[in-house]
Coordinates of C-alpha atoms in Angstrom, one line a residue:
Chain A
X1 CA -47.2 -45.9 21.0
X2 CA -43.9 -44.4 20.0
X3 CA -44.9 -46.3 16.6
X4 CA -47.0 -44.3 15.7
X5 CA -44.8 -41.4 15.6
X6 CA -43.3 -40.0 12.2
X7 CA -39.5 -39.8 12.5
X8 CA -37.5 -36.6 11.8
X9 CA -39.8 -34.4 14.1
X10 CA -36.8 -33.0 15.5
X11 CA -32.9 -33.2 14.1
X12 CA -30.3 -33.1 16.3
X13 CA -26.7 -31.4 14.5
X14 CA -23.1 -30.7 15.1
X15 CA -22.0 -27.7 13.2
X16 CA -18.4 -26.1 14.3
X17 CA -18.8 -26.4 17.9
X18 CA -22.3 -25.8 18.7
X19 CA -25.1 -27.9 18.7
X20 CA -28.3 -27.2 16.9
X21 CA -31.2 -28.9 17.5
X22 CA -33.5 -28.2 14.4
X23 CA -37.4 -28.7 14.8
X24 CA -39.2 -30.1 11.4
X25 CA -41.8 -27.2 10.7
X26 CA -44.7 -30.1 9.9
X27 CA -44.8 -32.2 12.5
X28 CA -47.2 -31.5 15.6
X29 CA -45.7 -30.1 18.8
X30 CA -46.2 -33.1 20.7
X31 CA -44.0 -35.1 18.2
X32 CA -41.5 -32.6 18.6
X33 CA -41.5 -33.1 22.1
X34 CA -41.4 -36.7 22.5
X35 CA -39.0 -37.2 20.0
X36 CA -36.6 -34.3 21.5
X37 CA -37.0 -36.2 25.0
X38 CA -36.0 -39.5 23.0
X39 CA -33.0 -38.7 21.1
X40 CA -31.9 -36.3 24.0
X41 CA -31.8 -39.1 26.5
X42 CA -29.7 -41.6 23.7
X43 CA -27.2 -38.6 23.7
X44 CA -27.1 -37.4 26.8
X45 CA -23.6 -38.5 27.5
X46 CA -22.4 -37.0 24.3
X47 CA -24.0 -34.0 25.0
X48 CA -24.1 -33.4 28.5
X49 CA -23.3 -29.5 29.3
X50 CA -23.0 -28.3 26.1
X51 CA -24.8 -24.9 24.8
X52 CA -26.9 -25.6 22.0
X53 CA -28.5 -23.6 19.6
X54 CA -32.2 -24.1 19.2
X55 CA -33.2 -23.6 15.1
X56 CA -37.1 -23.9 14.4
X57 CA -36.5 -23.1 10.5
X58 CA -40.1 -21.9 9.5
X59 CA -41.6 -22.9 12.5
X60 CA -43.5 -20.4 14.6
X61 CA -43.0 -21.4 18.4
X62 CA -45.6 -19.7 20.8
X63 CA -44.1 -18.8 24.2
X64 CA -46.1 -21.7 26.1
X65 CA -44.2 -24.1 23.3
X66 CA -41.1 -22.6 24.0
X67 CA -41.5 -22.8 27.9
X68 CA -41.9 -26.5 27.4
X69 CA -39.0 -26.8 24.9
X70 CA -37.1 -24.8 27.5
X71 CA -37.9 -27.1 30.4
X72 CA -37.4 -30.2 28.5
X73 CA -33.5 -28.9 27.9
X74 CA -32.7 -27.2 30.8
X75 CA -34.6 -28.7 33.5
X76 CA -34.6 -32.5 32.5
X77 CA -31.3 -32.5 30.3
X78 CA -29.7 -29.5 31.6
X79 CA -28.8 -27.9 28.0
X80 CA -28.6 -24.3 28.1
X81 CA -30.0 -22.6 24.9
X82 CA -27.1 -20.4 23.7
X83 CA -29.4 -18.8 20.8
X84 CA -32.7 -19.3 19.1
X85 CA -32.6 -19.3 15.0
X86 CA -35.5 -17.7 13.7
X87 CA -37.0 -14.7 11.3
X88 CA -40.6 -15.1 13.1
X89 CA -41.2 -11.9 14.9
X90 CA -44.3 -14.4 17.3
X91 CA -40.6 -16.6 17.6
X92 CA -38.3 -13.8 19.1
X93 CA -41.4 -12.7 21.1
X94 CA -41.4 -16.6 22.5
X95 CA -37.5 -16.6 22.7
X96 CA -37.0 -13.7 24.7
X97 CA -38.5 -15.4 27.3
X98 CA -34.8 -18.0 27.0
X99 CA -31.5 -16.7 28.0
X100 CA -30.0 -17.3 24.7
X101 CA -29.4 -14.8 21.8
X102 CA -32.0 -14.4 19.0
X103 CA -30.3 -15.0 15.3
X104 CA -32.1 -14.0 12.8
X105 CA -30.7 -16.0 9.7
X106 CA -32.5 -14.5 7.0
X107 CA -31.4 -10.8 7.9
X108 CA -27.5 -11.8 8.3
X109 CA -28.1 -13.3 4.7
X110 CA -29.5 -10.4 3.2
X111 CA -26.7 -8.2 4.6
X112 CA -24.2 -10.9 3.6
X113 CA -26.3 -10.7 0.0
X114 CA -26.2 -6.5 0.1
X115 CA -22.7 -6.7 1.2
X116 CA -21.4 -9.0 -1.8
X117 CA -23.0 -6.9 -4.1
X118 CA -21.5 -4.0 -3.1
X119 CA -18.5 -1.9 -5.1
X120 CA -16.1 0.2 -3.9
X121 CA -14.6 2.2 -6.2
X122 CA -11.3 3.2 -5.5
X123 CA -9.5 5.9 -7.0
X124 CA -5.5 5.6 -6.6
X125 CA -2.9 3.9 -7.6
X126 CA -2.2 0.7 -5.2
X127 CA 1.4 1.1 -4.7
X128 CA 4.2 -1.5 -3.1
X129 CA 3.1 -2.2 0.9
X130 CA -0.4 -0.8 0.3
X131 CA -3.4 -3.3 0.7
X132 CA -7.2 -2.8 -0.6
X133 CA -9.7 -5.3 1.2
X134 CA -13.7 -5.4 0.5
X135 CA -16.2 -7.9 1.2
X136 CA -18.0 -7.6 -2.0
X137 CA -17.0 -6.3 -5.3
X138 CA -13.2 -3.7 -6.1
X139 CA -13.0 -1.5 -8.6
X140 CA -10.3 0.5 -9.0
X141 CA -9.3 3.3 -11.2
X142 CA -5.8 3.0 -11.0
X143 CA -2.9 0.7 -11.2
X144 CA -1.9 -2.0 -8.6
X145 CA 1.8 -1.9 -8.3
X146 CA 3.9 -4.4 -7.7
X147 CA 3.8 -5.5 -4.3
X148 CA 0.7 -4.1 -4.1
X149 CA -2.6 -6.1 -2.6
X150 CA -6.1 -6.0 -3.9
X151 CA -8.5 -8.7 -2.4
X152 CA -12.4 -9.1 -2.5
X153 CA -15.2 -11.2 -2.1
X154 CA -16.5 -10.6 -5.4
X155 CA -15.3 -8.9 -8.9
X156 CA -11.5 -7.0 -8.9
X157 CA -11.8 -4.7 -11.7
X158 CA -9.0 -2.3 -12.5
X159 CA -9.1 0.5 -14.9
X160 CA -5.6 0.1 -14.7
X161 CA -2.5 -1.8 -15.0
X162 CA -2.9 -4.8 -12.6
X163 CA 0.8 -5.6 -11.6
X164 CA 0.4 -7.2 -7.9
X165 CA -1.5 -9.2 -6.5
X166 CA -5.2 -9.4 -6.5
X167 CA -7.7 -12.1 -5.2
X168 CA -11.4 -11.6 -6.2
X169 CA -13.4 -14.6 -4.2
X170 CA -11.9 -14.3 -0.7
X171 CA -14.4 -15.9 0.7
X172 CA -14.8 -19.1 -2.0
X173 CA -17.2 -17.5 -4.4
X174 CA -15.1 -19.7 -7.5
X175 CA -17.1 -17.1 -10.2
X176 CA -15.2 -14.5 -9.2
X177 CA -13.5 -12.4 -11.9
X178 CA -10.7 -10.8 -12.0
X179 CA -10.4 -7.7 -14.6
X180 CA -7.5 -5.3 -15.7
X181 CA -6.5 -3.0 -18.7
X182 CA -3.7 -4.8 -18.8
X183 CA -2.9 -7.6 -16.8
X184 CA 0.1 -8.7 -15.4
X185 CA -0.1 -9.6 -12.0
X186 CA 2.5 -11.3 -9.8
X187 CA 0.0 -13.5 -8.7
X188 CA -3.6 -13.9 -9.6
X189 CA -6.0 -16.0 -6.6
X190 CA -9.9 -16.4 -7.6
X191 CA -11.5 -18.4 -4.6
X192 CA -8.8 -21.0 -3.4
X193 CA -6.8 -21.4 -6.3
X194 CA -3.6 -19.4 -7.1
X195 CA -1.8 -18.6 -10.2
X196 CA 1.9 -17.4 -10.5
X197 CA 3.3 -15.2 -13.1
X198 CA 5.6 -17.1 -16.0
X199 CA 9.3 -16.7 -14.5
X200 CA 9.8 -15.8 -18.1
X201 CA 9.3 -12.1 -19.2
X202 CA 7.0 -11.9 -21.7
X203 CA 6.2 -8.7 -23.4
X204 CA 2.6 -7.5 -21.9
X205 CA -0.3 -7.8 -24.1
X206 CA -1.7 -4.3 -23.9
X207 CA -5.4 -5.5 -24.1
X208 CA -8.4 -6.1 -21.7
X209 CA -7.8 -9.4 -20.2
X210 CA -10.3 -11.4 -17.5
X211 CA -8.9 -13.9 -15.0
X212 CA -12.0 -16.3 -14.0
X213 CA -11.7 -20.2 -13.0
X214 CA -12.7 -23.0 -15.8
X215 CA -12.1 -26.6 -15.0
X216 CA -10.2 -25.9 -11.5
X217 CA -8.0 -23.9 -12.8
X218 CA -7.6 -19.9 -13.6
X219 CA -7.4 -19.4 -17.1
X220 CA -6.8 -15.3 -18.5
X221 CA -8.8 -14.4 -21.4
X222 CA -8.8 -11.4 -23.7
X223 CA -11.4 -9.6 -22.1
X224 CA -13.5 -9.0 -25.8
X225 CA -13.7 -12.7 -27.1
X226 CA -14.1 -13.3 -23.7
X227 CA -17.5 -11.6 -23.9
X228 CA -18.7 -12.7 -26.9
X229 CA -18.0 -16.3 -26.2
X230 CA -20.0 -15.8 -23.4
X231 CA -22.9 -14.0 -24.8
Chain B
X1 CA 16.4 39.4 0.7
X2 CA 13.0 39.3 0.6
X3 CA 10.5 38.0 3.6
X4 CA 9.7 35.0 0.8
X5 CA 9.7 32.3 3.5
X6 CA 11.8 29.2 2.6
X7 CA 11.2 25.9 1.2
X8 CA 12.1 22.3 2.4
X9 CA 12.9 19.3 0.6
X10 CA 13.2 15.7 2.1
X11 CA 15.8 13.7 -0.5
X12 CA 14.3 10.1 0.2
X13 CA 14.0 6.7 -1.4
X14 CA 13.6 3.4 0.7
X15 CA 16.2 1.3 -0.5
X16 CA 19.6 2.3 0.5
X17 CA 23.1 3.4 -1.6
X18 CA 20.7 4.6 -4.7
X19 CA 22.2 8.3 -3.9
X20 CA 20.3 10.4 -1.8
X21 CA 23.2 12.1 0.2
X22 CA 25.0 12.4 -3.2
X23 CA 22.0 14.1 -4.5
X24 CA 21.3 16.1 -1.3
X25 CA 25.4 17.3 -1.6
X26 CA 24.9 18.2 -5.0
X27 CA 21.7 19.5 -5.3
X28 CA 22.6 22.1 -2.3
X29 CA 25.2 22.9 -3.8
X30 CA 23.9 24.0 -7.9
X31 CA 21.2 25.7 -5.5
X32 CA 23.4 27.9 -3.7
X33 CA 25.1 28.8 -7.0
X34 CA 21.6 30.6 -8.0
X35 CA 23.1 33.1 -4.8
X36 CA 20.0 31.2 -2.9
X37 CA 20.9 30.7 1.1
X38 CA 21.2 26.5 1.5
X39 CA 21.0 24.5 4.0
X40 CA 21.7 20.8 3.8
X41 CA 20.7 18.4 6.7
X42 CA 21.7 15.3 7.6
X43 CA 18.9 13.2 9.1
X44 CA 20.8 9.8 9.2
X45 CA 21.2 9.8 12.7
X46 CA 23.6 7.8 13.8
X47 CA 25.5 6.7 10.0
X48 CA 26.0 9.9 9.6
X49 CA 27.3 10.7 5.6
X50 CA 26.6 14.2 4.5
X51 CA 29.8 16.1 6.2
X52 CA 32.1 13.4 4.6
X53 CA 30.8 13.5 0.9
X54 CA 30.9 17.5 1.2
X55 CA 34.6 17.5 2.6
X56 CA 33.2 19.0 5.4
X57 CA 34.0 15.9 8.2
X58 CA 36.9 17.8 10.0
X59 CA 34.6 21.0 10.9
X60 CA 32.0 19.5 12.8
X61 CA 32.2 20.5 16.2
X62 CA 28.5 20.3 17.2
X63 CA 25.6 18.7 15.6
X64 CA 21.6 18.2 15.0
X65 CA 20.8 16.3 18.4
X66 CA 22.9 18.4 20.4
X67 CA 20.7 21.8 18.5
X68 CA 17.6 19.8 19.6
X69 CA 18.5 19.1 23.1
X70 CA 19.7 22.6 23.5
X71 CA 23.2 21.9 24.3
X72 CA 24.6 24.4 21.4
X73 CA 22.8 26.9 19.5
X74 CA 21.4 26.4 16.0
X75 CA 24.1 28.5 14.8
X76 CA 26.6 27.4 16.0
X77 CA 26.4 23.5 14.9
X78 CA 25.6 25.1 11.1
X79 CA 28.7 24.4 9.4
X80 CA 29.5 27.3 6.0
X81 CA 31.0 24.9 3.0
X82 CA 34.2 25.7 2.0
X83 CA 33.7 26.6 -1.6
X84 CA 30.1 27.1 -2.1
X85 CA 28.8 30.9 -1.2
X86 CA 25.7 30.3 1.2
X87 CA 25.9 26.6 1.6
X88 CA 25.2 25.3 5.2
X89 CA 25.4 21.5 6.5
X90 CA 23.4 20.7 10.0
X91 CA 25.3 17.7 10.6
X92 CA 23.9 14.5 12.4
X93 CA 25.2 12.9 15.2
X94 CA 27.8 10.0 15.1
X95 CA 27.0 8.8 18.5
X96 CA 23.2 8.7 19.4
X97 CA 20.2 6.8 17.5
X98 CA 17.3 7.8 15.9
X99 CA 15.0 7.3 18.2
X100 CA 17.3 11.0 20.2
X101 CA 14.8 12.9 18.1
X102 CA 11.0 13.2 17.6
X103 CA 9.2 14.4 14.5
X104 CA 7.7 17.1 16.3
X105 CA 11.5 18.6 17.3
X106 CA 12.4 18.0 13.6
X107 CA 9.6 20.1 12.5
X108 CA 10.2 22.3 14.9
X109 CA 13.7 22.9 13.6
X110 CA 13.0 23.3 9.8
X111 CA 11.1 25.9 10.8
X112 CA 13.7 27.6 12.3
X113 CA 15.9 27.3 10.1
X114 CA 13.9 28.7 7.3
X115 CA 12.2 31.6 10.0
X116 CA 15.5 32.3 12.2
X117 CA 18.1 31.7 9.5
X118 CA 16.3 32.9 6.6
X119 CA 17.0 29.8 4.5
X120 CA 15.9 29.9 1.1
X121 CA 15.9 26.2 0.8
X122 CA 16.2 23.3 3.4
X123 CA 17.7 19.8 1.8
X124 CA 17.2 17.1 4.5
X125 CA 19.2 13.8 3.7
X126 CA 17.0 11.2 4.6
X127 CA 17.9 7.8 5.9
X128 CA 17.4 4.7 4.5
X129 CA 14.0 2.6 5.4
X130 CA 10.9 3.5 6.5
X131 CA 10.9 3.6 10.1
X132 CA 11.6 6.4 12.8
X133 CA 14.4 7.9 10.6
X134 CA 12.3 8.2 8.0
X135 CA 9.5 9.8 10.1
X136 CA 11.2 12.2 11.3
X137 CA 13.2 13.1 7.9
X138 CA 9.6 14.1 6.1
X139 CA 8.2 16.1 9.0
X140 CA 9.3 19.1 8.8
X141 CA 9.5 18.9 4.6
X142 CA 7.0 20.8 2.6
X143 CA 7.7 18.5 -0.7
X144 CA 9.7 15.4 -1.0
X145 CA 12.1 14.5 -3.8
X146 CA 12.4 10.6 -4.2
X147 CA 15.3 9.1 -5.7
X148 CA 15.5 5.5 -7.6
X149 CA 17.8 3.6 -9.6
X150 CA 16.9 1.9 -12.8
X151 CA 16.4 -1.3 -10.6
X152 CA 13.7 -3.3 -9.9
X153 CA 14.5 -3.4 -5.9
X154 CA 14.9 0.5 -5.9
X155 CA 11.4 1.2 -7.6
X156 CA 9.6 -0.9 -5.2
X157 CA 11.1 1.0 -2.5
X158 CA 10.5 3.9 -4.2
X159 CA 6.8 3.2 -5.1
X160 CA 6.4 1.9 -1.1
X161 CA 7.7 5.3 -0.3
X162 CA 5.1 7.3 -1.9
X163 CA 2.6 5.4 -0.5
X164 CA 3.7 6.1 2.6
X165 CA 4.1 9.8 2.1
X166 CA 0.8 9.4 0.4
X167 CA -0.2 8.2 4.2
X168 CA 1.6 11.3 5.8
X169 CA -0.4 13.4 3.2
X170 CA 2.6 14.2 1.3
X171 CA 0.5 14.1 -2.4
X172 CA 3.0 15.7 -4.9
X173 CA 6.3 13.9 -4.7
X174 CA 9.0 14.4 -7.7
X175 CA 10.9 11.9 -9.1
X176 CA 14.8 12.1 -9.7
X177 CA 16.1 9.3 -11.2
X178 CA 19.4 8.6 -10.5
X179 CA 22.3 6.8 -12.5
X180 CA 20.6 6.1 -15.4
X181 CA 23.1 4.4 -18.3
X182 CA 21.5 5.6 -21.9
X183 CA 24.0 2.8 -23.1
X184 CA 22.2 0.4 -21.7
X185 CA 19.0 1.3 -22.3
X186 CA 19.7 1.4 -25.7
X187 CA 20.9 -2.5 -25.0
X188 CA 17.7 -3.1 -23.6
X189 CA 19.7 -3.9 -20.7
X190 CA 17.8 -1.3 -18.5
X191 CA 14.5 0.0 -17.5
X192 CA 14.2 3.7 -19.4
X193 CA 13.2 6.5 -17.6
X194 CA 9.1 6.0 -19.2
X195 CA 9.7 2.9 -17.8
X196 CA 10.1 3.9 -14.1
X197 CA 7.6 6.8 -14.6
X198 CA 5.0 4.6 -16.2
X199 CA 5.0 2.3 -12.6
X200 CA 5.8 5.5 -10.0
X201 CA 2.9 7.8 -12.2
X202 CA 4.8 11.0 -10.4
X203 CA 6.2 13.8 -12.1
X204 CA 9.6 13.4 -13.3
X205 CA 12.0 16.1 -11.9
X206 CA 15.3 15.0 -13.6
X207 CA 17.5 12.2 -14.5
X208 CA 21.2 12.0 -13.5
X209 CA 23.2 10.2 -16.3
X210 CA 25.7 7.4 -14.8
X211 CA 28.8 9.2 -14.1
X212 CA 32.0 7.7 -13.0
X213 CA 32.9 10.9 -11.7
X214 CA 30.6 11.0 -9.1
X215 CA 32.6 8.6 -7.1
X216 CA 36.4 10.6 -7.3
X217 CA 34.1 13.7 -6.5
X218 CA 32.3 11.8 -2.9
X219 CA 36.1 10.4 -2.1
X220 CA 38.1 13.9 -2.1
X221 CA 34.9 15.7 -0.8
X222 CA 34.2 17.9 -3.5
X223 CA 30.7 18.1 -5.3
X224 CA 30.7 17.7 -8.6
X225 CA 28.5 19.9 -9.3
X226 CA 32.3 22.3 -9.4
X227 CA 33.6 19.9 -12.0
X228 CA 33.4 21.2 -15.8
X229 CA 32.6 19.1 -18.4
X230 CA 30.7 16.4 -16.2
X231 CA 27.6 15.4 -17.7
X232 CA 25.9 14.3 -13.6
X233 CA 27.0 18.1 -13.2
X234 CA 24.7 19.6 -15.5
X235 CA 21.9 17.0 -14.6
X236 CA 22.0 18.9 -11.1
X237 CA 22.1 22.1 -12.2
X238 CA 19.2 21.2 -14.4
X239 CA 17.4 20.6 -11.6
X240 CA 18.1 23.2 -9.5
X241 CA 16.7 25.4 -12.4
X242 CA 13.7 23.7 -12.3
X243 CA 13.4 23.8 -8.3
X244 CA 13.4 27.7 -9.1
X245 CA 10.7 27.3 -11.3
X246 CA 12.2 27.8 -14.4
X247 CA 11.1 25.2 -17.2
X248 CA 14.1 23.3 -18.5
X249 CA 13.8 20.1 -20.7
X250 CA 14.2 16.9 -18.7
X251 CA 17.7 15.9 -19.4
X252 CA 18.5 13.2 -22.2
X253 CA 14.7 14.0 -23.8
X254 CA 16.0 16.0 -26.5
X255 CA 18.7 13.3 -27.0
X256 CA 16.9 10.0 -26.5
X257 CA 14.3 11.0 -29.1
X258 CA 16.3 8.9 -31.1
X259 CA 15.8 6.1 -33.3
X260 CA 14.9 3.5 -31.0
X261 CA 12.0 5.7 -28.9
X262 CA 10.6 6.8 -33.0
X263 CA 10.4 2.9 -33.3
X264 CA 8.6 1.9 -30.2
X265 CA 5.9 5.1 -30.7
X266 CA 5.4 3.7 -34.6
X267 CA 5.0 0.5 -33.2
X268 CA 2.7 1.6 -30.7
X269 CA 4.9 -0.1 -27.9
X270 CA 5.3 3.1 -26.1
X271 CA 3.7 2.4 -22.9
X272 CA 3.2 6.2 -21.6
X273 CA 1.0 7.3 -24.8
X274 CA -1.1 4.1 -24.4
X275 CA -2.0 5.1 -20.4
X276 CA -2.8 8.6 -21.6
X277 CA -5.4 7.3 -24.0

């Protein structure tokens, strides 16, 4: 009989420190339920405890479903659901029946999306001990001084002399670009990667320059031919 | 004199030894010589400086902490300068810290002394760093005068300085750039004064040219601003024009608008017409 099932009904996943138990959005509910019992009970050692997070990706999850999800976990495993993943308003309506939190994934991306795309535009100069954070895109109108901080998830543009330190790509976005009038930084960082300042002084070049990664490492370009190379 | 009320100055620059009390000495000092009513104070609690460079160590009886905590009158711990017609030092006190005072009391004092004692202008001598000294040095100061070198270290200071005044809402600082060697600029050996401005992007009060002098006149305790012939001496004076609104050339621009500044404009290397584009 358990033949007869298709496999990958339900998907059991370790991600951080929580648990998430991720229902397949095809598979009929009984599936679902048989298989969660199955690869519950393998794990149950392993698991034992532990607050998981219950993801139905597209699925839609009526309340009587989600009564019997919740009394296969809790009553027969005891698992306590920590917080149903979903965007389907019938799905919240189900999970506020649980005691865990409702995440709605596709929101938090969208803000995460509207935040990255965001500029602040900052008018002053950055001077020594001052620091500029953003989670999306920097421009300023202004010089960064040395000792001076400028980091952001996306773009740094600076209608300005950039002579600090600027990050663009805090958060690992390796397209980041980082833009000045004339640009020499202590230290440029795009994503992970972190470039240094020659320890010779070289005249400045007095020209548009872009900082952007190519081949793992950041190369400057002058910000013109930069542009018509690329379009 | 009129009811014009007075104004206050905080002489400030981060980094230590790049001249402030010098500057707060001398500055007093050309001020008073416009028959103006001068006090200079010394906010360095605890190093105090400003009584020694004047020459005026052996007359300090009381001093700014004791005004504060009302152990002597205001008066009576303002000491008159020996030489200079309406000069007055507020000394600060050997003995206790900076954290004796609070910025309010400091306030509260700079008002007095420009209300009570009719000062025309308030110079306070403010202490190295940027911690409670420094605090309480800009409270009670309407504009602040900040003092650098032609080095590296005392720019940064300087520019993490006005940053922080920037924080206390202090917008307008002016530069005095101190010590400046026009021989070694024209090495190439030091930063010029477009240089400095061209990172700081504040207005340049005045330069003070590098002047041996300087150092006889802080030993014997005599400013130098009463020294003929001393090219730092008419650097201060300078500025004390300027401070009574009267518009004098910055110092050396006449002169340094020589060969070498012709060149770098031709070549398009100066730096300050480029940002202005």
């Amino acid at each position: 009989m358990l033949l007869k099932r298709k496999p990958g009904a339900v998907e059991i996943k370790g991600f951080g420190n929580d648990i998430h138990i991720i229902l397949s959005s095809e598979a009929p509910f009984s599936d679902i339920e048989l298989e969660l019992i199955d690869k519950l009970e393998k794990s149950k050692n392993f698991l034992a405890g532990t607050e998981i997070v219950l993801d139905p990706k597209d699925r839609v999850l009526s309340s009587e479903e989600m009564e019997k999800l919740e009394a296969i976990l809790s009553s027969k495993f005891h698992l306590k659901i920590a917080a149903v993943r979903t965007d389907s308003s019938e799905t919240i309506e189900a999970a506020e029946q649980t005691d865990g939190e409702i995440e709605t994934p596709r929101q938090e991306e969208e803000k995460l999306m509207d935040e990255e795309t965001k500029t602040a535009i900052i008018r002053q100069t950055i001077r020594s001990g001052q620091k500029i954070s953003y989670p999306g895109n920097v421009l300023i109108i202004g010089d960064v001084n040395p000792g001076g901080e400028v980091e952001a998830a996306g773009d740094i543009i600076i209608l300005g002399k950039l002579r600090g330190v600027a990050h663009a790509g805090i958060n690992g976005d390796d397209s980041s670009e980082i833009i000045a009038l004339e640009l020499t930084p202590l230290q440029l960082r795009i994503a992970n990667i972190i470039r240094r300042s020659p320890d010779s002084n070289s005249e400045p070049e007095h020209v548009p320059e872009v900082a952007k990664i190519k081949d793992g490492n950041i190369v400057i370009e002058n910000l013109d031919k930069s542009r018509r190379g690329d379009g | 004199m009129d009811s014009m009320p007075g104004k206050s100055f905080v002489i400030t620059s981060g980094k230590g030894g790049v001249g402030k009390t010098t500057i707060t000495s001398n500055l007093g000092t050309a001020l008073s010589l416009h028959n103006k009513k001068v006090c200079v104070v010394d906010a360095d609690i605890g190093l105090r400086n400003l009584d020694v460079v004047m020459g005026l160590e052996n007359r300090v009886v009381f001093d700014l902490v004791q005004v504060i905590d009302g152990e002597c009158r205001l008066k009576q711990a303002l000491i008159k300068h020996k030489k200079a017609e309406g000069l007055f030092l507020l000394p600060a006190s050997q003995t206790r810290n900076k954290e004796a005072i609070k910025p309010e009391q400091m306030k509260d004092l700079i008002v007095r002394l420009k209300e009570e004692e009719e000062f025309d202008y308030v110079l306070v001598d403010c202490p190295a760093g940027i911690e409670h000294g420094f605090k309480n040095a800009i409270a009670g100061a309407d504009e602040a005068l900040i003092v650098t070198t032609p080095e590296v270290s005392a720019i940064r200071d300087a520019d993490r300085i006005i940053g922080l005044l920037q924080a206390a809402e202090m917008y307008d600082p002016k530069l005095i750039i101190n010590r400046l060697s026009m021989e070694m600029v024209r090495r190439k050996d030091m930063m010029d004064k477009e240089d400095i401005i061209d990172i700081l992007a504040i207005k340049l009060l005045g330069v003070i040219p590098e002047d041996e002098g300087i150092i006889v006149s802080t030993n014997v305790g005599e400013p130098i601003v009463f020294v003929d012939n001393s090219k730092s001496a008419a650097a201060f004076k300078r500025i004390a024009r300027r401070i009574e609104g009267e518009d004098v050339p910055i110092f050396g621009e006449v002169e340094q608008e020589g060969l070498i500044a012709r060149l770098k404009k031709l070549l398009g290397l100066d730096r300050k017409e480029q940002q202005n584009v």
